[in-house]
Short mmCIF file of C-alpha atoms and ligand atoms in Angstrom, two decimals:
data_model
loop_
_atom_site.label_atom_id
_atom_site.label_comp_id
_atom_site.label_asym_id
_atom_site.label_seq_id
_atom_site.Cartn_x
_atom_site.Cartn_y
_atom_site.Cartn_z
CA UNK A 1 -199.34 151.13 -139.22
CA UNK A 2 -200.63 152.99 -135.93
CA UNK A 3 -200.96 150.51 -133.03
CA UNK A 4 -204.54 149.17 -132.31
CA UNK A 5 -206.28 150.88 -129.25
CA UNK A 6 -207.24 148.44 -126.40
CA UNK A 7 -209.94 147.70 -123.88
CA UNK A 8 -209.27 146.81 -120.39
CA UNK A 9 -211.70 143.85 -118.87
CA UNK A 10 -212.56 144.28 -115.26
CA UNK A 11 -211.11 141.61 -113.53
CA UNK A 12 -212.38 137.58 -113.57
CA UNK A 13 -214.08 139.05 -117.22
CA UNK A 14 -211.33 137.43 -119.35
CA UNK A 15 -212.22 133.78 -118.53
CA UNK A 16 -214.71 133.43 -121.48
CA UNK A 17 -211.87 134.84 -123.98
CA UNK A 18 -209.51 132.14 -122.56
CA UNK A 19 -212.01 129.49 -123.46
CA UNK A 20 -211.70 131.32 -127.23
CA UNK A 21 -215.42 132.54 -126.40
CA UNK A 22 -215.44 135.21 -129.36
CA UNK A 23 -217.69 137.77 -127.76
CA UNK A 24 -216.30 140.29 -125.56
CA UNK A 25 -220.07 141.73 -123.88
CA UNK A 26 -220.26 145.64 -122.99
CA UNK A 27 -221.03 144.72 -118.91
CA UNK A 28 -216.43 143.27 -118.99
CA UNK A 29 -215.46 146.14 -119.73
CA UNK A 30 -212.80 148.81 -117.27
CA UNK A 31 -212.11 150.67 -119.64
CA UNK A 32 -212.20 151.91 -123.58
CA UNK A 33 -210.48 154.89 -125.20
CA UNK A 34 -213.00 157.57 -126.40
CA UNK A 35 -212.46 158.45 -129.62
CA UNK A 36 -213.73 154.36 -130.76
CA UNK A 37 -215.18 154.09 -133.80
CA UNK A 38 -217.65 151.37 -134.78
CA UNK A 39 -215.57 148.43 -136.71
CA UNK A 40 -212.63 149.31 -135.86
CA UNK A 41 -210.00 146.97 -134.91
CA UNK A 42 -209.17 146.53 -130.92
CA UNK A 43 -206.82 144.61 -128.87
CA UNK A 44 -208.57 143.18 -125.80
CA UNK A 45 -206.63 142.69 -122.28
CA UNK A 46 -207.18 141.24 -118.89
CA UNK A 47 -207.56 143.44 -115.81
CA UNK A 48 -203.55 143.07 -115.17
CA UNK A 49 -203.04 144.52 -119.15
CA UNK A 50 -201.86 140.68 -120.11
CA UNK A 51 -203.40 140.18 -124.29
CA UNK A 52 -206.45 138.26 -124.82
CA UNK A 53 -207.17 139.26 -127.95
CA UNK A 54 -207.65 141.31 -131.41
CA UNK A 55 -211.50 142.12 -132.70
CA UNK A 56 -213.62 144.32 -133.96
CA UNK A 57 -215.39 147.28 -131.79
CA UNK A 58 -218.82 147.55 -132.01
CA UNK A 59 -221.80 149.86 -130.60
CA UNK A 60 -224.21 147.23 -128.42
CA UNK A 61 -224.07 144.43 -125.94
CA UNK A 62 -221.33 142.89 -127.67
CA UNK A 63 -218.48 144.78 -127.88
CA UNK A 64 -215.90 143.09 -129.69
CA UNK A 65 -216.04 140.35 -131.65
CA UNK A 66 -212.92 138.63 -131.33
CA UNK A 67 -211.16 137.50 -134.72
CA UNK A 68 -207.92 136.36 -133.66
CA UNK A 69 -206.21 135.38 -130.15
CA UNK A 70 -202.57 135.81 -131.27
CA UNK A 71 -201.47 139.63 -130.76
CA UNK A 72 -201.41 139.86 -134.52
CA UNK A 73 -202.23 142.53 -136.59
CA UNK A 74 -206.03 141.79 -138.71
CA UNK A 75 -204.89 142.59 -142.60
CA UNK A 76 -204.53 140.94 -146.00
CA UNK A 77 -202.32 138.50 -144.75
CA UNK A 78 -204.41 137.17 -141.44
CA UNK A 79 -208.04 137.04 -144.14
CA UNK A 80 -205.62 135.33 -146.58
CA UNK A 81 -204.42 132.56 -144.12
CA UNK A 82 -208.12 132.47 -143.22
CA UNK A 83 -209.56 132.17 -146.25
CA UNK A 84 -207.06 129.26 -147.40
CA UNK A 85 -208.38 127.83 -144.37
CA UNK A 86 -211.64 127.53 -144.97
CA UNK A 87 -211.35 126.53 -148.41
CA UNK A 88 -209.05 123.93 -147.30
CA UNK A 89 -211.78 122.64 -145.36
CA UNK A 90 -214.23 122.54 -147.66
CA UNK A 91 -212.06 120.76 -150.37
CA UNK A 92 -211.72 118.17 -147.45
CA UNK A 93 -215.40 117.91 -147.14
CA UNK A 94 -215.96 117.07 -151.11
CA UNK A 95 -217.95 119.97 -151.87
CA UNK A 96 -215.46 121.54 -154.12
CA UNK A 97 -216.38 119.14 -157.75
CA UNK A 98 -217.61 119.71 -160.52
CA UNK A 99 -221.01 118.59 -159.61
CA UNK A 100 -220.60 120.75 -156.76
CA UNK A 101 -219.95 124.28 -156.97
CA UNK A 102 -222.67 125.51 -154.57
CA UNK A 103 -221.23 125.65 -150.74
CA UNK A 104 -220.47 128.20 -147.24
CA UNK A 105 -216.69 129.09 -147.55
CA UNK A 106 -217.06 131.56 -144.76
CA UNK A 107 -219.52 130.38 -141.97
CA UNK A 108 -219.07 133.51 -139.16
CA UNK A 109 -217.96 132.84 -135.74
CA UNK A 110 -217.42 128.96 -137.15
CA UNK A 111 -214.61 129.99 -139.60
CA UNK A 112 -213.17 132.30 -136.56
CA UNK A 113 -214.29 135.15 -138.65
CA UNK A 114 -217.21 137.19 -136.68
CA UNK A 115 -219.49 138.73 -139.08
CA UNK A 116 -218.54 136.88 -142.07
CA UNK A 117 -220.50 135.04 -144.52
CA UNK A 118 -219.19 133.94 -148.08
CA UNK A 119 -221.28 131.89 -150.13
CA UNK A 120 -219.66 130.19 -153.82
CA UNK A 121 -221.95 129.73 -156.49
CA UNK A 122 -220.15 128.99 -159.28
CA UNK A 123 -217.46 131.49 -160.31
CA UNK A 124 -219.57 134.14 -158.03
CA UNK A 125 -218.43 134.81 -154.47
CA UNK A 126 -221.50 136.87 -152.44
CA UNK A 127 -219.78 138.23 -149.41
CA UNK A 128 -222.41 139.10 -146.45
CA UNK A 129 -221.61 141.43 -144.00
CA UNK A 130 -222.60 141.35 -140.39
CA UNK A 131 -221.24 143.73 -138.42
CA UNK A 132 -219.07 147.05 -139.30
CA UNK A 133 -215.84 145.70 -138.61
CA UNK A 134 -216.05 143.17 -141.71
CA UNK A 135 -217.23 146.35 -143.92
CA UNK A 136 -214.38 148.05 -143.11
CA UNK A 137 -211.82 144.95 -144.02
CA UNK A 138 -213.66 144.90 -147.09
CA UNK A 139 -210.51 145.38 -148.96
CA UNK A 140 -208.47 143.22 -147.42
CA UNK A 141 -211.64 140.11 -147.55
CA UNK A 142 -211.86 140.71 -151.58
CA UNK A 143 -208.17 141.12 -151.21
CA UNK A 144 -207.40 137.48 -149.97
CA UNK A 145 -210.38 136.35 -151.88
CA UNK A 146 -208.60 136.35 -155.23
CA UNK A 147 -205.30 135.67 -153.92
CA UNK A 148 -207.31 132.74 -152.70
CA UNK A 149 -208.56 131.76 -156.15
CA UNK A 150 -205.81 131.96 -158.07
CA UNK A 151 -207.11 129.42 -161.22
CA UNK A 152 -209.77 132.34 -161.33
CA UNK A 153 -212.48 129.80 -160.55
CA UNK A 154 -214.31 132.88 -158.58
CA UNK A 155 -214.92 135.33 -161.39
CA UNK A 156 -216.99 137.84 -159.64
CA UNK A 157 -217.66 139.12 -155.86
CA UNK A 158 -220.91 140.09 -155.39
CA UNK A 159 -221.38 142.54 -151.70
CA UNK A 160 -224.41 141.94 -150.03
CA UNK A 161 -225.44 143.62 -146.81
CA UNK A 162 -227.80 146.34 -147.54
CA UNK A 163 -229.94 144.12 -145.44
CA UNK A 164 -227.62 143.00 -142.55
CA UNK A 165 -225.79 146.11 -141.65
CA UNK A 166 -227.46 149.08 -138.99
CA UNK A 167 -227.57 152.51 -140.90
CA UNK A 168 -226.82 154.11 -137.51
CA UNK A 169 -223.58 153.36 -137.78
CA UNK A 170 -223.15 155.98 -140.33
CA UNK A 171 -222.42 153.26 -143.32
CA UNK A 172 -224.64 152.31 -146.27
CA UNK A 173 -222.96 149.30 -147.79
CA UNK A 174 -224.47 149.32 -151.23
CA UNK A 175 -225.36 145.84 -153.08
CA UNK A 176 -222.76 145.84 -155.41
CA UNK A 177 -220.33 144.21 -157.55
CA UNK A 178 -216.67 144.58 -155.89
CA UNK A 179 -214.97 142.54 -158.83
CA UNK A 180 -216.48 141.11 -161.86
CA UNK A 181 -220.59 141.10 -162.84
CA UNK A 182 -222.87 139.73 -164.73
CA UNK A 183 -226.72 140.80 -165.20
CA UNK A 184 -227.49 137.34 -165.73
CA UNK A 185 -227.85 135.13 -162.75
CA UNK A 186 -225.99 132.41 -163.25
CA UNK A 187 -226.73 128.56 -162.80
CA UNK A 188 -225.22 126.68 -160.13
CA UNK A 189 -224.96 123.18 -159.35
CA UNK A 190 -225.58 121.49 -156.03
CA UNK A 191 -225.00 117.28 -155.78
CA UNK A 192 -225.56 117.45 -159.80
CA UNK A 193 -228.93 119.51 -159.75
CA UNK A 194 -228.65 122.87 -161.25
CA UNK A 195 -230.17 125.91 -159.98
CA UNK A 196 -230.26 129.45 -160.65
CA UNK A 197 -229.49 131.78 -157.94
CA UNK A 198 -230.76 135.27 -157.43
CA UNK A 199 -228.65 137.02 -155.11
CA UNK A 200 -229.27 140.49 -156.61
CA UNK A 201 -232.29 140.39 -155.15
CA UNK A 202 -232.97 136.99 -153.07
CA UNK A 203 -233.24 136.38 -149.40
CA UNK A 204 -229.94 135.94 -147.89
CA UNK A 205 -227.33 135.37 -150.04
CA UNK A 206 -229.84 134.17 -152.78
CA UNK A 207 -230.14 130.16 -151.51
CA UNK A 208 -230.18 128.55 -148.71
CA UNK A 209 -227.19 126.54 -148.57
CA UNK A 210 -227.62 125.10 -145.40
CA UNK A 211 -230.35 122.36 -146.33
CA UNK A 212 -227.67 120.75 -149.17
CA UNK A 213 -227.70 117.65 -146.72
CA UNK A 214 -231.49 117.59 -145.73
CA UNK A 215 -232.35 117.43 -149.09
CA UNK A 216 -229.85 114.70 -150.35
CA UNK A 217 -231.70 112.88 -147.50
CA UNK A 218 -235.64 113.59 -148.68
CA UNK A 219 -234.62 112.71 -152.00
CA UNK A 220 -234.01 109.17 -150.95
CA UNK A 221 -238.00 109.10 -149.46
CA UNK A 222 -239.50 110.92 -152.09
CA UNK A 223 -239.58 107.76 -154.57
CA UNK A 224 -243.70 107.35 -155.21
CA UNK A 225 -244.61 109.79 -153.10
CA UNK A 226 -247.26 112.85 -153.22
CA UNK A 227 -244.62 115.53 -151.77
CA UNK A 228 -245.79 119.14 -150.45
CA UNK A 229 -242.84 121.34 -150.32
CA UNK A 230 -244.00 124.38 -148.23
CA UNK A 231 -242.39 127.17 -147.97
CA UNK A 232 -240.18 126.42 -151.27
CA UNK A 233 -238.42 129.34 -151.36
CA UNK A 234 -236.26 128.52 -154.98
CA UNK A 235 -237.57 124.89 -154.87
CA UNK A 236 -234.62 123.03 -153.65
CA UNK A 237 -236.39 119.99 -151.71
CA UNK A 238 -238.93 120.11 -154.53
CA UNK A 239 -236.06 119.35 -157.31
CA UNK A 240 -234.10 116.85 -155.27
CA UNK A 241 -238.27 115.07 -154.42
CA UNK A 242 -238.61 114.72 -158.76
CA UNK A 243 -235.09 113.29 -159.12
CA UNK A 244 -235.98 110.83 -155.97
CA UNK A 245 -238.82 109.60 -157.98
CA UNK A 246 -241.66 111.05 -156.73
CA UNK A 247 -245.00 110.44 -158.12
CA UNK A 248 -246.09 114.31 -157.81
CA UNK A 249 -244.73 117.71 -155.70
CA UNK A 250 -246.12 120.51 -154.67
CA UNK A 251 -244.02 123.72 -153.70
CA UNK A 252 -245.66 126.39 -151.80
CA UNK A 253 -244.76 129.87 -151.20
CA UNK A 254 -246.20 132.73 -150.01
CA UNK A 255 -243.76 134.76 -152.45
CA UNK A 256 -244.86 134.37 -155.85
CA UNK A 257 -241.19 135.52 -157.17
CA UNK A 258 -240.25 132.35 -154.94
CA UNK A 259 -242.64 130.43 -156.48
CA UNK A 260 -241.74 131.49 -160.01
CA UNK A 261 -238.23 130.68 -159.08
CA UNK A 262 -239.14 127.35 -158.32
CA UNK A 263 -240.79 126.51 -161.46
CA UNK A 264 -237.74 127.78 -163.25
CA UNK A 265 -235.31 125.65 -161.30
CA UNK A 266 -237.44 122.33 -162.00
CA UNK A 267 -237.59 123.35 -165.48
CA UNK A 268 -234.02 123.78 -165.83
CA UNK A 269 -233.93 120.26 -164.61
CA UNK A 270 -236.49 118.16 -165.22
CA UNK A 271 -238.10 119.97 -168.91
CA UNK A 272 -241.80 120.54 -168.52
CA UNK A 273 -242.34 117.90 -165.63
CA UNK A 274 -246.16 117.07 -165.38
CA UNK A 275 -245.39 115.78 -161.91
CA UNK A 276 -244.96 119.24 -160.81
CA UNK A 277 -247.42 121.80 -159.43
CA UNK A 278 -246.70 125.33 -157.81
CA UNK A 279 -249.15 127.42 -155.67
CA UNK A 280 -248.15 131.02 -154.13
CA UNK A 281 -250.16 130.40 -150.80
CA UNK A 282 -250.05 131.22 -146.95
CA UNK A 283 -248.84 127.90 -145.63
CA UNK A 284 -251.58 128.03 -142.77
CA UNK A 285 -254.59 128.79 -145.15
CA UNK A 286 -253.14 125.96 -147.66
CA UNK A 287 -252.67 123.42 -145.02
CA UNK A 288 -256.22 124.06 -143.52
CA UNK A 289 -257.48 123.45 -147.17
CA UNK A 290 -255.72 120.29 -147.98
CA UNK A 291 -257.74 116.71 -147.85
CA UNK A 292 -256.51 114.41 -145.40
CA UNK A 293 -253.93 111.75 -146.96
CA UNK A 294 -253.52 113.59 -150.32
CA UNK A 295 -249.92 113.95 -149.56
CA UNK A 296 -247.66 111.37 -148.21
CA UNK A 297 -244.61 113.74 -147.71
CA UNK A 298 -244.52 116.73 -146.32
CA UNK A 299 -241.60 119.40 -146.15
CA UNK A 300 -241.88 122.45 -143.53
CA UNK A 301 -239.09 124.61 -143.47
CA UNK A 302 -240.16 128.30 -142.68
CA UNK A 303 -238.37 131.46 -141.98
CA UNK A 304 -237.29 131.67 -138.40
CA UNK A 305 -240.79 132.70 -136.11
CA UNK A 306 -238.14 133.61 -133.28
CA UNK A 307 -235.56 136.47 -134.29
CA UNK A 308 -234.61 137.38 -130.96
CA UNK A 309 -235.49 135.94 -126.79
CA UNK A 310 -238.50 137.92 -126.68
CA UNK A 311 -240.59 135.99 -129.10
CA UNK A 312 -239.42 132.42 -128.21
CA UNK A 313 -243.00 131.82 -126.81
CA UNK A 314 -245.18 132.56 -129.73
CA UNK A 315 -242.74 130.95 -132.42
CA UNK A 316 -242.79 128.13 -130.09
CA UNK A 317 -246.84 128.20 -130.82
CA UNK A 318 -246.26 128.79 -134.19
CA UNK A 319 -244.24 125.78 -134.89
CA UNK A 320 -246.78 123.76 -132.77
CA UNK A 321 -249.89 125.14 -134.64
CA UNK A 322 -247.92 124.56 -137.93
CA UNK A 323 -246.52 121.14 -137.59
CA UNK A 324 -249.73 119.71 -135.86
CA UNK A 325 -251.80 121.27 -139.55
CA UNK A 326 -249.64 119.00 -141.40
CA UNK A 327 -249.84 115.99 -138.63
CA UNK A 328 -253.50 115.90 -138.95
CA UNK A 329 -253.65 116.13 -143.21
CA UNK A 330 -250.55 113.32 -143.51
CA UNK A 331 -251.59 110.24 -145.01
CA UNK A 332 -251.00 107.45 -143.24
CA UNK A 333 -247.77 105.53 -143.27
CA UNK A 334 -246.21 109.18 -144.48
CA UNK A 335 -243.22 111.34 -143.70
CA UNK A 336 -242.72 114.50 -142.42
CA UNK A 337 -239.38 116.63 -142.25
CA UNK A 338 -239.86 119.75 -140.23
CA UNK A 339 -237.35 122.19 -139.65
CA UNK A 340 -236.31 125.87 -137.69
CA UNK A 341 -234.00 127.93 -138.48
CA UNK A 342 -234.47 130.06 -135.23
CA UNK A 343 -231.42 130.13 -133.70
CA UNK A 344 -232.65 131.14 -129.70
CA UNK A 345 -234.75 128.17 -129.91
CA UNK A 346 -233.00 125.22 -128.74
CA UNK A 347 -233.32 121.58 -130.42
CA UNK A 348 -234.87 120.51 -127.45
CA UNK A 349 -237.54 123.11 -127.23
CA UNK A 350 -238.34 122.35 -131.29
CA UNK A 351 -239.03 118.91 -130.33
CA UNK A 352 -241.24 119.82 -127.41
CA UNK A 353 -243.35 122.24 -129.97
CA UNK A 354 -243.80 118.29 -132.52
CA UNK A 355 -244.10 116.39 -129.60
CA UNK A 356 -247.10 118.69 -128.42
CA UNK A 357 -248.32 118.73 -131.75
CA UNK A 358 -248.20 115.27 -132.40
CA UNK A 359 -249.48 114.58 -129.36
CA UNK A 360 -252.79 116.85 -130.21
CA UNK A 361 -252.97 115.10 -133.60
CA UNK A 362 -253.29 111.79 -131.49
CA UNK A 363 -251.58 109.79 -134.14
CA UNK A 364 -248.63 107.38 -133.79
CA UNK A 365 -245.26 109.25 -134.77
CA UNK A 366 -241.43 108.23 -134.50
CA UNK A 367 -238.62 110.35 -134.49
CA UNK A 368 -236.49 108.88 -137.69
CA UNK A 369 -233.62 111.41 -137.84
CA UNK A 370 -232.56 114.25 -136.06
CA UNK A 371 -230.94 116.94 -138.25
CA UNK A 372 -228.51 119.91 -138.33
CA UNK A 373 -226.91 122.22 -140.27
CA UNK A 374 -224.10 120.70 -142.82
CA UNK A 375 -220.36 120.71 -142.12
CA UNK A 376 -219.30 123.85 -144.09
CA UNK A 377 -221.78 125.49 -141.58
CA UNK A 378 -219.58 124.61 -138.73
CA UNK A 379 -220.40 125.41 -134.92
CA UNK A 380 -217.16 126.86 -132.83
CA UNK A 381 -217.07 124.35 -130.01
CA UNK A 382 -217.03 127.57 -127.18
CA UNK A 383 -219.81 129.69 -129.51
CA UNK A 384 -222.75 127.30 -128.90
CA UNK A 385 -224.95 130.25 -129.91
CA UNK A 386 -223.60 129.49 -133.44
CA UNK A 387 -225.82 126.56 -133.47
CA UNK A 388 -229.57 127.89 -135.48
CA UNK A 389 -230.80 124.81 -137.86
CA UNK A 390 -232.67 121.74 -136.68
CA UNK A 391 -235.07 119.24 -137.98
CA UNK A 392 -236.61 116.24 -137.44
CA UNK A 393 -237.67 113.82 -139.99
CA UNK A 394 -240.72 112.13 -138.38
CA UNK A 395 -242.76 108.59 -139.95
CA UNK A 396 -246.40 108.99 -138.98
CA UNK A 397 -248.68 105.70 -138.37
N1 SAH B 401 -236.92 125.52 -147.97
C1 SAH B 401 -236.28 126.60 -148.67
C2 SAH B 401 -235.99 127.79 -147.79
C3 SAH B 401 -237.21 128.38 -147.11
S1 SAH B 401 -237.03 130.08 -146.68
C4 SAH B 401 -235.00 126.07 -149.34
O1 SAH B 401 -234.59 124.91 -149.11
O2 SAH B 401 -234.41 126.83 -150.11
C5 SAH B 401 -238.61 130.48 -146.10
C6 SAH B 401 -239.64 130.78 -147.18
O3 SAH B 401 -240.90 130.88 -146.54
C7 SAH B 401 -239.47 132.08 -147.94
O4 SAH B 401 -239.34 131.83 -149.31
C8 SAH B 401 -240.74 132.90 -147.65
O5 SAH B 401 -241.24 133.58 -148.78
C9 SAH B 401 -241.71 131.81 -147.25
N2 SAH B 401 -242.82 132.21 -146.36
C10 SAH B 401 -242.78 133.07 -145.31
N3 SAH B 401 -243.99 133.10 -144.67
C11 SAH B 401 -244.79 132.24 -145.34
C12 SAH B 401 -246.16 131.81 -145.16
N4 SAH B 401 -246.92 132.28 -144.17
N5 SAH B 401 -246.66 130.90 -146.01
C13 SAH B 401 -245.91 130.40 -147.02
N6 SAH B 401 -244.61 130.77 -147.23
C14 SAH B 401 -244.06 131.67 -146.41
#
């Protein structure tokens, strides 16, 4: 194998690397061969040529994303230890039963992998790219995947990242099968609840993963309660609300495929549930058109208002305009669990948007829980920036 080309930092640039900071920006850089191309693999040094580290070129403010500080090389072998890794983890965390089979095995920059997203449902894998570098190691990811999987619990690998990856860079990852396929979609199970998962065509990877924990919680508030799930997407606090006991539940989406999606998921649970109602709305409109107290639990959890700095201010309105809609409707003595999944908005700036909303609303609320993403989500300690879900479960006098 041909050596890896290197980068030179300008000197005093290498002190984020040596705190395992993964992100090597373009303003470090001395020097860089030429001849680069975008995802390939790099070894980073310090202005007096010592290693920092092995990563992934890329065109844009970051540079290289850092996958390993060990001068090693980044093939089937290094994805296979980090694979077995990560699965390790996730065994340790319980999520790997057979009432379980829905869970992150690959969480980016909080694996150590940069770019990197696998998501298990079932016996499918989905693999999500993120930058160019992983689409190039595609072979050796699928590679250690089912060296990974030995028992053949993951059946088929499912490549995602039509969506995620820039054209410019002269790549057009098709959404494809790599191993396996099925035309059916099959049914997962998350905590015991089963759910069909789209990820031909669904947002992200086809479910949101990341709210397993937030909705083991609701379900233990949902008993006699009127619930509004807005913003259902494929129903998941809405299913865990009718197995909590709730009296009705509402899901809301402005996507009627979402919507349809939910029904099918309670269905697949629950039979033809009477206590279950679905509406493809605008969550605004619908809010504005609820009675006051008809619903004594509300869920927001919308798509991130903020994708990049620039538009922290209005998503910081939007949350506030949002959350104080379903203040004022709340019946009294109710619950609200509010969420963003905006990752430049910090926790403390979500709360700010509630508190000003509550604080419009004029009525009595407590902060009950504060809450994150789950644990196969993890944050790298020196990658703070990995850090995008938060919510607050609020009572409301
Ligand atoms: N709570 C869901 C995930 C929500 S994803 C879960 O646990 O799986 C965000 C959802 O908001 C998407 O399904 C999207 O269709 C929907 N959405 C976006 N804008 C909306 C709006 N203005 N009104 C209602 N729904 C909206």
């Amino acid at each position: 194998m041909k050596p890896y080309k290197e980068i030179l930092l300008r000197p005093g640039k290498e002190a984020s690397l040596q705190r395992f900071h993964p992100w090597v920006f373009s303003g470090a850089i001395a020097r860089k061969p030429e001849d680069l191309t975008e995802g390939e693999t790099v070894r980073v040094l310090a202005s007096d040529g010592s290693f920092l580290g092995v990563g992934h070129f890329q065109i844009g403010s970051i540079t290289v994303r850092i996958l390993s500080f060990l001068d090693e090389p980044v093939d089937t072998v290094f994805y296979e230890r980090s694979l077995a890794n990560a699965y390790k983890m996730r065994k340790e965390l319980n999520l790997v039963r057979a009432d379980n089979n829905i869970f992150r095995l690959v969480h980016g920059e909080g694996d150590f992998l940069p770019g990197l997203i696998i998501d298990i449902y079932g016996d499918t894998a989905v693999i999500q790219a993120h930058s160019v570098g992983i689409h190039r190691d595609l072979g050796f990811v699928t590679g250690a995947l089912k060296q990974m999987l030995p028992d053949g619990s993951v059946k088929h690998i499912f490549y995602k990242s039509e969506g995620t990856l820039p054209y410019k860079a002269g790549i057009f990852p098709e959404d494809s099968y790599l191993s396996g396929g099925s035309d059916v979609n099959e049914i997962a199970v998350e905590n015991g609840l089963r759910f069909r998962i789209d990820w031909l065509k669904g947002q992200k990877t086809g479910f949101f993963v990341d709210q397993r924990e937030n909705r083991a919680l609701l379900e233990h508030y949902a008993r006699n309660r009127h619930v509004l799930n807005m913003f259902c997407y494929t129903g998941g606090f809405s299913v865990y609300a009718l197995r909590g006991g709730a009296t009705t539940v509402e899901s809301v989406d402005s996507s009627s495929k979402a919507v349809s999606i939910t029904d099918q998921n309670v269905t697949l649970n629950f039979g033809d549930d009477s206590r279950h109602h679905s509406s493809p709305e605008d969550a605004f409109k619908f809010l504005k058109q609820l009675s006051r107290g008809e619903k004594d639990l509300i869920i927001l959890d919308p798509p991130a208002f903020a994708k990049h700095r620039g538009a922290i201010n209005n998503a910081l309105q939007g949350y506030k305009k949002l959350n104080l809609l379903a203040l004022e409707k709340i019946a009294p003595g109710g619950f609200l669990f509010t969420f963003s999944c905006s990752q430049v908005i910090s926790g403390e700036q979500f709360r700010l948007a509630v508190f000003s909303a509550a604080a419009i609303s004029g009525r009595k609320v407590r902060i009950l829980h504060q809450l994150t993403q789950p644990a196969d989500h993890p944050i790298n300690i020196y990658h703070p920036e990995g850090e995008y879900l938060k919510g607050l479960v609020l009572q409301i006098e």
